[in-house]
mmCIF file of C-alpha atoms and ligand atoms in Angstrom:
data_model
loop_
_atom_site.group_PDB
_atom_site.id
_atom_site.type_symbol
_atom_site.label_atom_id
_atom_site.label_comp_id
_atom_site.label_asym_id
_atom_site.label_seq_id
_atom_site.Cartn_x
_atom_site.Cartn_y
_atom_site.Cartn_z
ATOM 1 C CA MET A 275 21.525 3.749 12.167
ATOM 2 C CA ILE A 276 18.895 6.026 10.482
ATOM 3 C CA ASP A 277 16.565 3.409 8.712
ATOM 4 C CA LEU A 278 15.036 4.914 5.662
ATOM 5 C CA ARG A 279 14.498 1.587 3.926
ATOM 6 C CA SER A 280 10.684 1.476 4.374
ATOM 7 C CA ASP A 281 7.758 2.779 6.508
ATOM 8 C CA THR A 282 7.332 -0.810 7.751
ATOM 9 C CA VAL A 283 10.349 -0.742 9.871
ATOM 10 C CA THR A 284 8.652 1.436 12.596
ATOM 11 C CA LEU A 285 8.642 -0.002 16.163
ATOM 12 C CA PRO A 286 5.312 -0.182 18.033
ATOM 13 C CA ASP A 287 5.319 2.550 20.658
ATOM 14 C CA GLU A 288 4.420 2.285 24.418
ATOM 15 C CA ALA A 289 0.595 2.964 23.755
ATOM 16 C CA MET A 290 0.541 0.067 21.132
ATOM 17 C CA ARG A 291 2.366 -2.326 23.494
ATOM 18 C CA GLU A 292 0.083 -1.396 26.411
ATOM 19 C CA ALA A 293 -2.931 -1.832 24.174
ATOM 20 C CA ALA A 294 -1.836 -5.214 23.126
ATOM 21 C CA ALA A 295 -1.118 -6.184 26.704
ATOM 22 C CA ASP A 296 -4.638 -5.099 27.860
ATOM 23 C CA ALA A 297 -6.505 -6.344 24.681
ATOM 24 C CA GLU A 298 -9.809 -8.279 25.341
ATOM 25 C CA VAL A 299 -9.428 -11.354 23.133
ATOM 26 C CA GLY A 300 -11.402 -14.366 21.909
ATOM 27 C CA ASP A 301 -11.193 -16.832 18.994
ATOM 28 C CA ASP A 302 -11.502 -14.709 15.854
ATOM 29 C CA VAL A 303 -12.167 -17.767 13.666
ATOM 30 C CA TYR A 304 -15.346 -17.968 15.631
ATOM 31 C CA GLY A 305 -15.841 -14.236 15.310
ATOM 32 C CA GLU A 306 -15.357 -13.836 19.123
ATOM 33 C CA ASP A 307 -12.586 -11.550 19.232
ATOM 34 C CA PRO A 308 -14.004 -8.308 20.470
ATOM 35 C CA THR A 309 -10.894 -6.189 19.738
ATOM 36 C CA VAL A 310 -10.730 -7.688 16.105
ATOM 37 C CA ASN A 311 -14.376 -6.919 15.715
ATOM 38 C CA GLU A 312 -13.925 -3.277 16.916
ATOM 39 C CA LEU A 313 -11.069 -2.772 14.439
ATOM 40 C CA GLU A 314 -13.043 -4.059 11.520
ATOM 41 C CA ARG A 315 -15.963 -1.925 12.659
ATOM 42 C CA ARG A 316 -13.774 1.029 13.119
ATOM 43 C CA MET A 317 -12.162 0.657 9.698
ATOM 44 C CA ALA A 318 -15.260 0.184 7.760
ATOM 45 C CA GLU A 319 -16.583 3.348 9.424
ATOM 46 C CA ILE A 320 -13.503 5.481 8.596
ATOM 47 C CA LEU A 321 -13.806 4.231 4.897
ATOM 48 C CA GLY A 322 -17.569 4.672 4.666
ATOM 49 C CA MET A 323 -17.767 1.044 3.578
ATOM 50 C CA GLU A 324 -20.029 -1.852 4.898
ATOM 51 C CA ALA A 325 -17.416 -4.077 6.257
ATOM 52 C CA SER A 326 -13.835 -4.877 6.877
ATOM 53 C CA LEU A 327 -11.593 -7.860 7.374
ATOM 54 C CA PHE A 328 -8.429 -7.896 9.475
ATOM 55 C CA VAL A 329 -5.677 -9.813 7.274
ATOM 56 C CA PRO A 330 -1.974 -10.587 8.325
ATOM 57 C CA SER A 331 -0.613 -8.596 5.429
ATOM 58 C CA GLY A 332 -1.095 -6.284 2.543
ATOM 59 C CA THR A 333 -0.117 -8.893 0.207
ATOM 60 C CA MET A 334 -2.785 -11.356 1.614
ATOM 61 C CA GLY A 335 -5.388 -8.612 1.428
ATOM 62 C CA ASN A 336 -4.830 -7.875 -2.264
ATOM 63 C CA GLN A 337 -4.711 -11.560 -3.119
ATOM 64 C CA ILE A 338 -7.771 -12.404 -1.411
ATOM 65 C CA ALA A 339 -9.303 -9.405 -3.309
ATOM 66 C CA ALA A 340 -8.199 -10.671 -6.671
ATOM 67 C CA ARG A 341 -9.476 -14.310 -5.845
ATOM 68 C CA VAL A 342 -12.922 -13.137 -4.747
ATOM 69 C CA HIS A 343 -13.632 -10.737 -7.656
ATOM 70 C CA THR A 344 -12.536 -13.014 -10.418
ATOM 71 C CA GLU A 345 -13.267 -16.334 -12.008
ATOM 72 C CA ARG A 346 -10.105 -18.599 -12.884
ATOM 73 C CA GLY A 347 -8.732 -17.737 -16.366
ATOM 74 C CA GLU A 348 -9.977 -14.102 -16.563
ATOM 75 C CA GLU A 349 -7.695 -11.218 -17.048
ATOM 76 C CA VAL A 350 -6.956 -8.491 -14.296
ATOM 77 C CA LEU A 351 -6.074 -5.042 -15.559
ATOM 78 C CA CYS A 352 -3.148 -3.497 -13.416
ATOM 79 C CA GLU A 353 -0.467 -1.001 -13.684
ATOM 80 C CA ARG A 354 2.855 -2.209 -14.969
ATOM 81 C CA GLU A 355 4.798 -1.349 -11.941
ATOM 82 C CA SER A 356 1.988 -2.042 -9.345
ATOM 83 C CA HIS A 357 2.645 -3.936 -6.190
ATOM 84 C CA ILE A 358 -0.158 -6.518 -6.839
ATOM 85 C CA TYR A 359 1.542 -7.618 -10.105
ATOM 86 C CA LYS A 360 5.242 -6.876 -9.479
ATOM 87 C CA TRP A 361 6.054 -7.664 -5.955
ATOM 88 C CA GLU A 362 3.451 -10.280 -4.731
ATOM 89 C CA VAL A 363 5.238 -13.466 -6.047
ATOM 90 C CA ALA A 364 2.902 -13.875 -9.035
ATOM 91 C CA GLY A 365 0.077 -14.303 -6.484
ATOM 92 C CA LEU A 366 -2.428 -13.334 -9.293
ATOM 93 C CA ALA A 367 -1.435 -16.548 -11.171
ATOM 94 C CA GLN A 368 -0.961 -18.662 -8.207
ATOM 95 C CA HIS A 369 -3.961 -17.942 -6.103
ATOM 96 C CA ALA A 370 -6.720 -16.355 -8.439
ATOM 97 C CA GLU A 371 -5.331 -18.336 -11.479
ATOM 98 C CA VAL A 372 -5.837 -15.135 -13.562
ATOM 99 C CA GLN A 373 -3.797 -13.485 -16.271
ATOM 100 C CA PRO A 374 -2.566 -9.928 -15.467
ATOM 101 C CA ARG A 375 -2.771 -7.546 -18.431
ATOM 102 C CA THR A 376 -0.441 -4.597 -17.602
ATOM 103 C CA ILE A 377 -0.883 -0.863 -18.404
ATOM 104 C CA GLU A 378 1.643 1.838 -18.328
ATOM 105 C CA GLY A 379 0.302 4.363 -15.807
ATOM 106 C CA ASP A 380 0.360 8.011 -16.036
ATOM 107 C CA ASP A 381 2.535 10.368 -14.046
ATOM 108 C CA SER A 382 0.777 9.713 -10.823
ATOM 109 C CA GLY A 383 0.853 5.894 -11.464
ATOM 110 C CA GLY A 384 -2.911 6.173 -12.270
ATOM 111 C CA ILE A 385 -4.695 4.469 -15.326
ATOM 112 C CA THR A 386 -6.804 6.619 -17.448
ATOM 113 C CA PRO A 387 -10.465 5.892 -18.424
ATOM 114 C CA GLU A 388 -9.232 5.586 -22.169
ATOM 115 C CA GLN A 389 -6.759 2.994 -21.171
ATOM 116 C CA VAL A 390 -9.399 0.869 -19.257
ATOM 117 C CA ARG A 391 -11.554 0.936 -22.379
ATOM 118 C CA ASP A 392 -8.565 0.143 -24.640
ATOM 119 C CA HIS A 393 -7.389 -2.846 -22.703
ATOM 120 C CA TYR A 394 -10.760 -4.360 -21.823
ATOM 121 C CA VAL A 395 -11.161 -7.758 -23.268
ATOM 122 C CA ALA A 396 -14.733 -9.121 -23.809
ATOM 123 C CA GLU A 397 -15.100 -12.679 -23.241
ATOM 124 C CA ASP A 398 -15.550 -15.031 -26.078
ATOM 125 C CA LEU A 399 -14.431 -18.448 -27.297
ATOM 126 C CA HIS A 400 -10.809 -17.381 -27.697
ATOM 127 C CA ARG A 401 -10.523 -14.499 -25.191
ATOM 128 C CA PRO A 402 -10.528 -14.578 -21.331
ATOM 129 C CA GLY A 403 -12.569 -11.514 -20.422
ATOM 130 C CA THR A 404 -11.638 -8.741 -18.053
ATOM 131 C CA GLY A 405 -12.663 -9.581 -14.523
ATOM 132 C CA LEU A 406 -10.992 -6.836 -12.414
ATOM 133 C CA LEU A 407 -9.295 -3.573 -12.621
ATOM 134 C CA THR A 408 -6.826 -2.723 -9.776
ATOM 135 C CA LEU A 409 -5.422 0.625 -8.846
ATOM 136 C CA GLU A 410 -2.728 1.687 -6.418
ATOM 137 C CA ASN A 411 -2.759 5.012 -4.279
ATOM 138 C CA THR A 412 -0.328 6.088 -3.381
ATOM 139 C CA HIS A 413 1.870 4.424 -5.893
ATOM 140 C CA ASN A 414 4.865 2.920 -4.297
ATOM 141 C CA SER A 415 7.086 2.134 -7.391
ATOM 142 C CA ASN A 416 6.246 5.490 -8.671
ATOM 143 C CA GLY A 417 7.616 7.227 -5.658
ATOM 144 C CA GLY A 418 4.609 7.544 -3.483
ATOM 145 C CA THR A 419 2.616 9.605 -6.054
ATOM 146 C CA VAL A 420 -1.160 10.252 -5.416
ATOM 147 C CA ILE A 421 -3.967 9.797 -7.697
ATOM 148 C CA SER A 422 -6.663 12.466 -7.271
ATOM 149 C CA PRO A 423 -10.259 11.730 -6.186
ATOM 150 C CA GLU A 424 -11.530 12.949 -9.597
ATOM 151 C CA GLU A 425 -9.178 10.663 -11.481
ATOM 152 C CA MET A 426 -10.082 7.727 -9.321
ATOM 153 C CA ALA A 427 -13.584 8.328 -10.023
ATOM 154 C CA ALA A 428 -13.387 8.597 -13.696
ATOM 155 C CA THR A 429 -11.125 5.608 -13.997
ATOM 156 C CA ALA A 430 -13.547 3.424 -11.779
ATOM 157 C CA ALA A 431 -16.553 4.572 -13.801
ATOM 158 C CA ALA A 432 -14.904 3.569 -17.177
ATOM 159 C CA ALA A 433 -14.469 0.129 -15.432
ATOM 160 C CA HIS A 434 -18.111 -0.099 -14.072
ATOM 161 C CA ASP A 435 -19.441 0.886 -17.504
ATOM 162 C CA LEU A 436 -17.973 -2.291 -18.693
ATOM 163 C CA ASP A 437 -19.194 -4.250 -15.553
ATOM 164 C CA VAL A 438 -15.579 -4.687 -14.217
ATOM 165 C CA PRO A 439 -15.122 -4.345 -10.457
ATOM 166 C CA VAL A 440 -12.374 -2.025 -9.218
ATOM 167 C CA HIS A 441 -10.007 -3.066 -6.269
ATOM 168 C CA LEU A 442 -7.795 -0.539 -4.792
ATOM 169 C CA ASP A 443 -4.366 -1.351 -3.356
ATOM 170 C CA GLY A 444 -4.346 1.437 -0.677
ATOM 171 C CA ALA A 445 -1.290 0.273 1.200
ATOM 172 C CA ARG A 446 -0.648 3.878 1.817
ATOM 173 C CA LEU A 447 -4.200 5.067 1.213
ATOM 174 C CA PHE A 448 -3.987 7.445 4.371
ATOM 175 C CA ASN A 449 -0.835 8.982 2.945
ATOM 176 C CA ALA A 450 -2.754 9.784 -0.177
ATOM 177 C CA ALA A 451 -5.539 11.314 1.730
ATOM 178 C CA ALA A 452 -3.131 13.268 3.850
ATOM 179 C CA ALA A 453 -1.340 14.692 0.696
ATOM 180 C CA LEU A 454 -4.761 15.431 -1.063
ATOM 181 C CA GLU A 455 -6.164 16.843 2.104
ATOM 182 C CA CYS A 456 -9.306 14.885 1.568
ATOM 183 C CA SER A 457 -10.884 12.124 3.469
ATOM 184 C CA ALA A 458 -9.996 8.353 2.827
ATOM 185 C CA ALA A 459 -13.677 7.797 2.488
ATOM 186 C CA ASP A 460 -13.724 10.182 -0.456
ATOM 187 C CA LEU A 461 -10.964 8.534 -2.187
ATOM 188 C CA VAL A 462 -12.351 5.066 -1.873
ATOM 189 C CA GLU A 463 -15.975 6.074 -2.696
ATOM 190 C CA PRO A 464 -15.664 5.129 -6.544
ATOM 191 C CA VAL A 465 -13.961 1.545 -5.829
ATOM 192 C CA ASP A 466 -15.513 -1.575 -4.907
ATOM 193 C CA THR A 467 -12.885 -2.786 -2.477
ATOM 194 C CA VAL A 468 -9.733 -1.382 -0.906
ATOM 195 C CA MET A 469 -6.782 -2.826 1.041
ATOM 196 C CA CYS A 470 -5.037 -0.618 3.552
ATOM 197 C CA CYS A 471 -2.009 -1.353 5.412
ATOM 198 C CA LEU A 472 -1.833 -0.474 9.273
ATOM 199 C CA SER A 473 1.805 -1.820 9.480
ATOM 200 C CA LYS A 474 3.367 0.938 7.355
ATOM 201 C CA GLY A 475 3.296 4.724 8.161
ATOM 202 C CA LEU A 476 0.545 4.192 10.761
ATOM 203 C CA GLY A 477 3.008 2.260 12.712
ATOM 204 C CA ALA A 478 1.253 -1.007 13.746
ATOM 205 C CA PRO A 479 3.448 -4.012 14.099
ATOM 206 C CA VAL A 480 1.260 -6.262 11.953
ATOM 207 C CA GLY A 481 -1.667 -6.206 9.869
ATOM 208 C CA SER A 482 -3.837 -4.878 6.985
ATOM 209 C CA MET A 483 -7.377 -4.349 6.334
ATOM 210 C CA LEU A 484 -9.632 -5.408 3.373
ATOM 211 C CA SER A 485 -12.790 -3.590 3.159
ATOM 212 C CA GLY A 486 -15.917 -3.485 0.774
ATOM 213 C CA PRO A 487 -19.485 -4.594 0.534
ATOM 214 C CA GLU A 488 -20.657 -7.086 3.359
ATOM 215 C CA THR A 489 -21.117 -10.012 0.802
ATOM 216 C CA PHE A 490 -17.536 -9.488 -0.465
ATOM 217 C CA VAL A 491 -16.107 -9.585 3.023
ATOM 218 C CA GLU A 492 -17.921 -12.799 3.780
ATOM 219 C CA GLN A 493 -16.465 -14.399 0.881
ATOM 220 C CA ALA A 494 -13.072 -12.887 1.805
ATOM 221 C CA ARG A 495 -13.178 -14.304 5.166
ATOM 222 C CA ARG A 496 -13.515 -17.827 3.669
ATOM 223 C CA VAL A 497 -10.572 -17.132 1.237
ATOM 224 C CA ARG A 498 -8.563 -15.822 4.132
ATOM 225 C CA LYS A 499 -9.198 -19.280 5.916
ATOM 226 C CA LEU A 500 -8.255 -21.059 2.805
ATOM 227 C CA LEU A 501 -4.966 -19.229 2.624
ATOM 228 C CA GLY A 502 -4.150 -20.000 6.373
ATOM 229 C CA GLY A 503 -4.859 -16.396 7.393
ATOM 230 C CA GLY A 504 -7.522 -17.413 10.028
ATOM 231 C CA MET A 505 -6.162 -16.185 13.390
ATOM 232 C CA ARG A 506 -7.387 -16.953 16.883
ATOM 233 C CA GLN A 507 -6.661 -14.555 19.797
ATOM 234 C CA ALA A 508 -5.599 -11.809 17.101
ATOM 235 C CA GLY A 509 -6.968 -9.026 19.300
ATOM 236 C CA LEU A 510 -3.263 -8.813 20.632
ATOM 237 C CA ILE A 511 -2.280 -7.632 17.185
ATOM 238 C CA ALA A 512 -5.597 -5.833 16.536
ATOM 239 C CA ALA A 513 -5.337 -3.459 19.354
ATOM 240 C CA PRO A 514 -2.087 -1.792 18.261
ATOM 241 C CA GLY A 515 -3.827 -1.652 14.832
ATOM 242 C CA LEU A 516 -6.793 0.538 16.580
ATOM 243 C CA CYS A 517 -3.895 2.611 17.953
ATOM 244 C CA ALA A 518 -2.444 2.975 14.366
ATOM 245 C CA LEU A 519 -5.767 4.286 13.045
ATOM 246 C CA GLU A 520 -5.524 7.017 15.376
ATOM 247 C CA ASN A 521 -2.117 7.959 13.939
ATOM 248 C CA ARG A 522 -3.594 9.189 10.754
ATOM 249 C CA HIS A 523 -2.891 12.874 11.478
ATOM 250 C CA ARG A 524 0.797 12.167 11.849
ATOM 251 C CA LEU A 525 1.416 11.097 8.233
ATOM 252 C CA ALA A 526 1.562 14.840 7.285
ATOM 253 C CA ASP A 527 4.669 15.269 9.300
ATOM 254 C CA ASP A 528 6.372 12.400 7.347
ATOM 255 C CA HIS A 529 5.471 14.089 4.165
ATOM 256 C CA GLU A 530 7.116 17.438 5.336
ATOM 257 C CA ARG A 531 10.230 15.515 6.251
ATOM 258 C CA ALA A 532 10.353 13.789 3.077
ATOM 259 C CA SER A 533 10.347 17.229 1.259
ATOM 260 C CA ARG A 534 12.965 18.371 3.542
ATOM 261 C CA LEU A 535 15.080 15.194 2.684
ATOM 262 C CA ALA A 536 14.541 15.499 -0.880
ATOM 263 C CA ALA A 537 15.420 19.216 -1.101
ATOM 264 C CA GLY A 538 18.665 18.639 1.023
ATOM 265 C CA LEU A 539 19.584 15.754 -1.148
ATOM 266 C CA ASP A 540 18.960 17.422 -4.426
ATOM 267 C CA GLU A 541 21.459 20.066 -3.683
ATOM 268 C CA LEU A 542 24.160 17.446 -3.401
ATOM 269 C CA GLU A 543 26.660 16.600 -6.311
ATOM 270 C CA GLY A 544 25.672 13.556 -8.398
ATOM 271 C CA LEU A 545 22.164 13.262 -6.884
ATOM 272 C CA SER A 546 18.915 14.181 -8.486
ATOM 273 C CA VAL A 547 15.649 14.066 -6.498
ATOM 274 C CA ALA A 548 12.220 15.044 -7.477
ATOM 275 C CA GLU A 549 9.875 16.788 -5.010
ATOM 276 C CA PRO A 550 8.008 13.875 -3.212
ATOM 277 C CA GLU A 551 4.192 14.033 -2.879
ATOM 278 C CA THR A 552 4.158 11.897 0.193
ATOM 279 C CA ASN A 553 6.722 9.970 2.153
ATOM 280 C CA ILE A 554 8.729 8.169 -0.314
ATOM 281 C CA VAL A 555 11.763 9.882 -1.821
ATOM 282 C CA LEU A 556 13.356 8.427 -4.985
ATOM 283 C CA VAL A 557 16.843 9.585 -5.551
ATOM 284 C CA GLU A 558 18.706 9.110 -8.862
ATOM 285 C CA THR A 559 22.306 8.519 -8.331
ATOM 286 C CA ASP A 560 25.366 8.915 -10.571
ATOM 287 C CA VAL A 561 26.972 5.823 -9.293
ATOM 288 C CA PRO A 562 25.157 2.518 -9.200
ATOM 289 C CA ALA A 563 22.520 2.399 -6.506
ATOM 290 C CA THR A 564 24.147 -0.492 -4.579
ATOM 291 C CA THR A 565 27.530 1.216 -4.598
ATOM 292 C CA PHE A 566 25.794 4.394 -3.195
ATOM 293 C CA LEU A 567 23.858 2.295 -0.556
ATOM 294 C CA ASP A 568 26.961 0.569 0.661
ATOM 295 C CA ARG A 569 28.581 4.033 1.172
ATOM 296 C CA CYS A 570 25.550 5.281 2.967
ATOM 297 C CA GLU A 571 25.378 2.369 5.141
ATOM 298 C CA ARG A 572 28.893 2.931 6.220
ATOM 299 C CA GLU A 573 27.646 6.490 7.367
ATOM 300 C CA GLY A 574 24.724 5.128 9.172
ATOM 301 C CA ILE A 575 21.895 5.613 6.622
ATOM 302 C CA LEU A 576 19.798 2.797 5.061
ATOM 303 C CA GLY A 577 17.843 2.816 1.904
ATOM 304 C CA VAL A 578 16.765 0.242 -0.747
ATOM 305 C CA PRO A 579 17.651 -0.049 -4.425
ATOM 306 C CA PHE A 580 14.856 0.700 -6.603
ATOM 307 C CA ASP A 581 16.729 0.543 -10.010
ATOM 308 C CA ASP A 582 20.213 0.333 -11.353
ATOM 309 C CA HIS A 583 20.510 4.030 -10.559
ATOM 310 C CA VAL A 584 17.595 4.797 -8.263
ATOM 311 C CA VAL A 585 17.391 4.538 -4.474
ATOM 312 C CA ARG A 586 14.324 4.753 -2.244
ATOM 313 C CA PHE A 587 14.282 6.500 1.106
ATOM 314 C CA CYS A 588 11.099 6.355 3.101
ATOM 315 C CA THR A 589 10.274 8.807 5.969
ATOM 316 C CA HIS A 590 8.228 7.435 9.012
ATOM 317 C CA TRP A 591 7.414 8.303 12.666
ATOM 318 C CA ASP A 592 10.767 6.894 13.924
ATOM 319 C CA VAL A 593 12.641 9.620 11.767
ATOM 320 C CA ASP A 594 12.281 12.970 13.278
ATOM 321 C CA ASP A 595 13.599 16.287 12.028
ATOM 322 C CA GLU A 596 16.883 15.832 13.530
ATOM 323 C CA ALA A 597 17.297 12.419 11.901
ATOM 324 C CA VAL A 598 16.452 14.022 8.560
ATOM 325 C CA GLU A 599 19.243 16.707 9.069
ATOM 326 C CA THR A 600 21.727 14.028 10.060
ATOM 327 C CA ALA A 601 20.810 11.888 7.106
ATOM 328 C CA ILE A 602 21.419 14.819 4.687
ATOM 329 C CA GLU A 603 24.761 15.485 6.290
ATOM 330 C CA ALA A 604 25.833 11.816 6.240
ATOM 331 C CA VAL A 605 24.862 11.548 2.526
ATOM 332 C CA ALA A 606 26.731 14.764 1.761
ATOM 333 C CA SER A 607 29.887 13.104 3.117
ATOM 334 C CA VAL A 608 29.221 10.078 0.995
ATOM 335 C CA VAL A 609 28.996 11.958 -2.363
HETATM 336 C C1 PLP B 199 3.718 -2.848 1.099
HETATM 337 C C2 PLP B 199 2.720 -2.912 0.020
HETATM 338 C C3 PLP B 199 1.834 -3.976 -0.098
HETATM 339 C C4 PLP B 199 1.949 -5.287 0.813
HETATM 340 O O1 PLP B 199 1.908 -5.165 1.968
HETATM 341 P P1 PLP B 199 2.604 -6.265 2.973
HETATM 342 O O2 PLP B 199 1.952 -6.107 4.381
HETATM 343 O O3 PLP B 199 4.149 -5.939 2.944
HETATM 344 O O4 PLP B 199 2.366 -7.534 2.372
HETATM 345 C C5 PLP B 199 0.989 -3.911 -0.889
HETATM 346 N N1 PLP B 199 0.828 -2.737 -1.900
HETATM 347 C C6 PLP B 199 1.674 -1.788 -1.769
HETATM 348 C C7 PLP B 199 1.556 -0.533 -2.672
HETATM 349 C C8 PLP B 199 2.675 -1.842 -0.711
HETATM 350 O O5 PLP B 199 3.504 -0.785 -0.819
#
C-alpha cells in the first residue's frame, strides 16, 4: 500500500525510537521532564517566541489558544474552511464558548485586512465583540496553500489595530516556510500565538507545540491541565519531537514529490489537478470521489475524499520518488 491519505501516517524512524528509549524523563506536570523542557525551549527558539508548550495534539493546541485569548460569548473570526472551525468538533463552542464568524478566504486561504475590518464587531449591549482572529498557514482544505509573510503581516496588523489578537494554526507552518523559502520565525513574527504539529510532515509519532508570550503559555499550561492534557514522563514522546524538528529541511522533498505526483495525475483522463504549493495534492475526479478512491485502493493507493468530486493525496517522508511513480501508474490503470 502507498498511503497518501495524510502526512500524519508517517512511522517514527530508528533515530526517533532510539531517542525515545534513551530519553531522560521526569514528571512534566511538575515541570521536571528535562526532555520536554528542552523541546519547549528549542521550539520557542526556532520561532523567535518567548515560550512554548508541548500538547498532545494540534486540536488541543488550537483550542487552548482560543480559550486563553477570548472571553466567553465573544466572536472569533476564522476562515470558512479552516481546521479550527470545521474539523475540531465545534471546540470553539464547547471549550472557549465563543461564536465563530466565518470569512471566505482568498486564493491562498488567507483573510485580507479589509475582511478583518468588515467582519470586526465592537462589543455593545447587543453584540458579542470580536475576541480573536485565527489564520491557517498552510491552509489544509485549500490544498496546502501558503500565505506570504507580507499578507500575514498586513492582516495581523489590521486585527491589532482593532485590539484583536491573532492566533495562527500552523499545523504545517514549516511546510509554508519551506515553500516560501523564509524562516518560520519570519512567518510568525506578526502573530501573537502559533500552534505547530510535530506529528505531520516532520514525522514525530505524537505531539504539537503551542507558542507565544510567556504569560500566554503560563495560562495555556493551566488550560492544558483542565482539558486533561497534563502528561507525566512525556519525555518519551518529546524526544522524537526533538528529532522531528531537525527534519525541517526534508519538507522541500515532499513538496517536489507532490509536484511530480500532481503533474503525472493531471495528464490522466478524467482527472484535473492544480499545481500544489506544498505537500497536499487535490485531485478533481470525473467519477464520485469515493468510487475513485475504492478503485485506487484496489490498486494499492490510499487517499481521502475531500468533497464529492475532490480527493486529497498527501506526500510525506514514507513516500519516496519510486512510490510517486508507482502511484501515478496505479492511478493510470484506475482511470
Ligand atoms: C491536522 C491539523 C490540525 C490538528 O492536528 P491534530 O494533531 O490532528 O489534532 C489543526 N490544523 C490543521 C490545519 C491541521 O491540518
